[in-house]
């Protein structure tokens, strides 16, 4: 067991790994605090039957880099509970409260929501130990999916990208894959900048109109639990046909690995702003870069949600939080795209270097580096 934990380590962490077990309550959980050189770790609590230590450690590292790249005063961590998130609510409350209580003295980790947990779960954690983000509104939470914090950041990234590619927002068209919390708000905010939505997809299919789609009516359909293909406007295409739509800006906001070597040749857009996490495989991303497509990598473009959560933790209201999302995402996009241009690298390489440089600089200020 020791060997497994230590084999996961490198110069950045993980600094601390804690297993929590309670047979009577059915608690089987792990906390990985990866690196807190920049500040206390923020990272989600994932609840799923098949989560592992290795997954938890990988996600904790992703949070170290994402928080550093976002310019937040937070390190990275993650926690997992090996359990069915659809268990009866009373039992779920007991398990989450017991797990949080066991970690009550780990004040360098702040819980957030992730797969299998939500704002209600974060309210239990807050009540138990006082440290969580992604809270309900009644507790000072900022409802980031409802307000579109991540989509707002995606739009801010696209605004900066204009200076680095042949796209002018006021004349541009966009296609959005995955018209959910991230996608619909990205569409709404970019439309304010003058961009025309010509295609949108969800798990049921794609709606397409070169003259432009009505964003508000598509949002209404989704809120009614229907699909974008139920719209009475535009033509209806297969779900994955959105990949080959001729739009200036393409925004993936659904699933990982949707652009791969087998379909990358269909892509006709000049700018891809990654709302989803890892929507393009590594080799396809390099192929697009070499073909002159500008890509804003996920952890720069979709940082609006985590920035919003960190601002909530500092007690800010939604207006101030949105101002900070715009400032941070714009600034980081500009740094990443300028560095990529100067150093002749991909934007992802530039973004990863930026995050590592920030973590390393913070580590150099500590006697023990990681903490
Ligand atoms: P969501 O569930 O609100 O929306 C997802 C949408 O994608 C739904 O409309 C769904 O029908 C559609 N979809 C699913 N499979 C599809 C497919 N194969 N093709 C086209 N559409 C498909 O989810 P969300 O919160 O908007 O998150 C979307 C992505 O963004 C995820 O990868 C998530 O990890 C990432 N992300 C979300 C946030 C956030 O703040 N919500 C922040 C960072 C990253």
PDB file of C-alpha atoms in Angstrom, residues 10-13 33-43 57-78 277 297-303 306-307 332 336 348-361 363:
ATOM      1  CA  UNK A  10       6.884  13.583  -8.137  1.00  0.00           C
ATOM      2  CA  UNK A  11       8.384  16.973  -7.372  1.00  0.00           C
ATOM      3  CA  UNK A  12       4.952  18.607  -7.058  1.00  0.00           C
ATOM      4  CA  UNK A  13       3.316  16.108  -4.717  1.00  0.00           C
ATOM      5  CA  UNK A  33      -3.840  17.048  -0.957  1.00  0.00           C
ATOM      6  CA  UNK A  34      -1.488  17.455  -3.867  1.00  0.00           C
ATOM      7  CA  UNK A  35       0.288  20.761  -3.339  1.00  0.00           C
ATOM      8  CA  UNK A  36      -0.524  23.772  -1.147  1.00  0.00           C
ATOM      9  CA  UNK A  37       2.493  25.964  -1.916  1.00  0.00           C
ATOM     10  CA  UNK A  38       0.216  28.679  -3.343  1.00  0.00           C
ATOM     11  CA  UNK A  39      -2.541  28.367  -0.737  1.00  0.00           C
ATOM     12  CA  UNK A  40      -5.122  25.980   0.711  1.00  0.00           C
ATOM     13  CA  UNK A  41      -6.291  23.377  -1.798  1.00  0.00           C
ATOM     14  CA  UNK A  42      -9.693  23.631  -3.474  1.00  0.00           C
ATOM     15  CA  UNK A  43     -11.004  20.522  -5.215  1.00  0.00           C
ATOM     16  CA  UNK A  57      -4.359  11.698  -7.134  1.00  0.00           C
ATOM     17  CA  UNK A  58      -4.582  12.495 -10.861  1.00  0.00           C
ATOM     18  CA  UNK A  59      -7.555  14.796 -10.293  1.00  0.00           C
ATOM     19  CA  UNK A  60      -5.807  16.461  -7.340  1.00  0.00           C
ATOM     20  CA  UNK A  61      -2.813  17.248  -9.600  1.00  0.00           C
ATOM     21  CA  UNK A  62      -5.130  18.608 -12.272  1.00  0.00           C
ATOM     22  CA  UNK A  63      -6.537  20.979  -9.625  1.00  0.00           C
ATOM     23  CA  UNK A  64      -3.022  22.143  -8.595  1.00  0.00           C
ATOM     24  CA  UNK A  65      -2.310  23.139 -12.186  1.00  0.00           C
ATOM     25  CA  UNK A  66      -5.798  24.476 -12.922  1.00  0.00           C
ATOM     26  CA  UNK A  67      -5.905  26.701  -9.830  1.00  0.00           C
ATOM     27  CA  UNK A  68      -2.374  27.986 -10.517  1.00  0.00           C
ATOM     28  CA  UNK A  69      -3.172  28.626 -14.183  1.00  0.00           C
ATOM     29  CA  UNK A  70      -6.344  30.457 -13.156  1.00  0.00           C
ATOM     30  CA  UNK A  71      -4.224  32.724 -10.953  1.00  0.00           C
ATOM     31  CA  UNK A  72      -6.015  31.703  -7.758  1.00  0.00           C
ATOM     32  CA  UNK A  73      -4.378  31.739  -4.316  1.00  0.00           C
ATOM     33  CA  UNK A  74      -5.190  28.030  -3.972  1.00  0.00           C
ATOM     34  CA  UNK A  75      -3.400  24.737  -4.266  1.00  0.00           C
ATOM     35  CA  UNK A  76      -4.882  21.493  -5.533  1.00  0.00           C
ATOM     36  CA  UNK A  77      -6.573  18.565  -3.831  1.00  0.00           C
ATOM     37  CA  UNK A  78      -9.383  16.117  -4.394  1.00  0.00           C
ATOM     38  CA  UNK A 277     -12.404  19.169 -20.220  1.00  0.00           C
ATOM     39  CA  UNK A 297      -6.931  24.915 -23.765  1.00  0.00           C
ATOM     40  CA  UNK A 298      -9.570  23.739 -21.318  1.00  0.00           C
ATOM     41  CA  UNK A 299      -7.975  24.746 -18.039  1.00  0.00           C
ATOM     42  CA  UNK A 300      -7.493  28.330 -19.256  1.00  0.00           C
ATOM     43  CA  UNK A 301     -10.840  28.731 -21.073  1.00  0.00           C
ATOM     44  CA  UNK A 302     -13.135  26.905 -18.636  1.00  0.00           C
ATOM     45  CA  UNK A 303     -11.679  28.237 -15.372  1.00  0.00           C
ATOM     46  CA  UNK A 306     -13.482  27.373 -10.192  1.00  0.00           C
ATOM     47  CA  UNK A 307     -12.715  31.106 -10.054  1.00  0.00           C
ATOM     48  CA  UNK A 332      -4.343  34.331 -18.507  1.00  0.00           C
ATOM     49  CA  UNK A 336      -0.703  31.932 -22.701  1.00  0.00           C
ATOM     50  CA  UNK A 348      -1.437  23.945 -24.143  1.00  0.00           C
ATOM     51  CA  UNK A 349       2.334  23.683 -23.686  1.00  0.00           C
ATOM     52  CA  UNK A 350       2.428  27.394 -22.836  1.00  0.00           C
ATOM     53  CA  UNK A 351      -0.461  26.999 -20.351  1.00  0.00           C
ATOM     54  CA  UNK A 352       1.134  24.002 -18.644  1.00  0.00           C
ATOM     55  CA  UNK A 353       4.456  25.859 -18.344  1.00  0.00           C
ATOM     56  CA  UNK A 354       2.683  28.887 -16.899  1.00  0.00           C
ATOM     57  CA  UNK A 355       0.971  26.762 -14.233  1.00  0.00           C
ATOM     58  CA  UNK A 356       4.198  24.921 -13.363  1.00  0.00           C
ATOM     59  CA  UNK A 357       6.175  28.161 -13.196  1.00  0.00           C
ATOM     60  CA  UNK A 358       3.612  29.627 -10.770  1.00  0.00           C
ATOM     61  CA  UNK A 359       3.632  26.518  -8.557  1.00  0.00           C
ATOM     62  CA  UNK A 360       7.442  26.324  -8.612  1.00  0.00           C
ATOM     63  CA  UNK A 361       7.794  30.006  -7.722  1.00  0.00           C
ATOM     64  CA  UNK A 363       7.350  26.306  -3.728  1.00  0.00           C
TER      65      UNK A 363
END
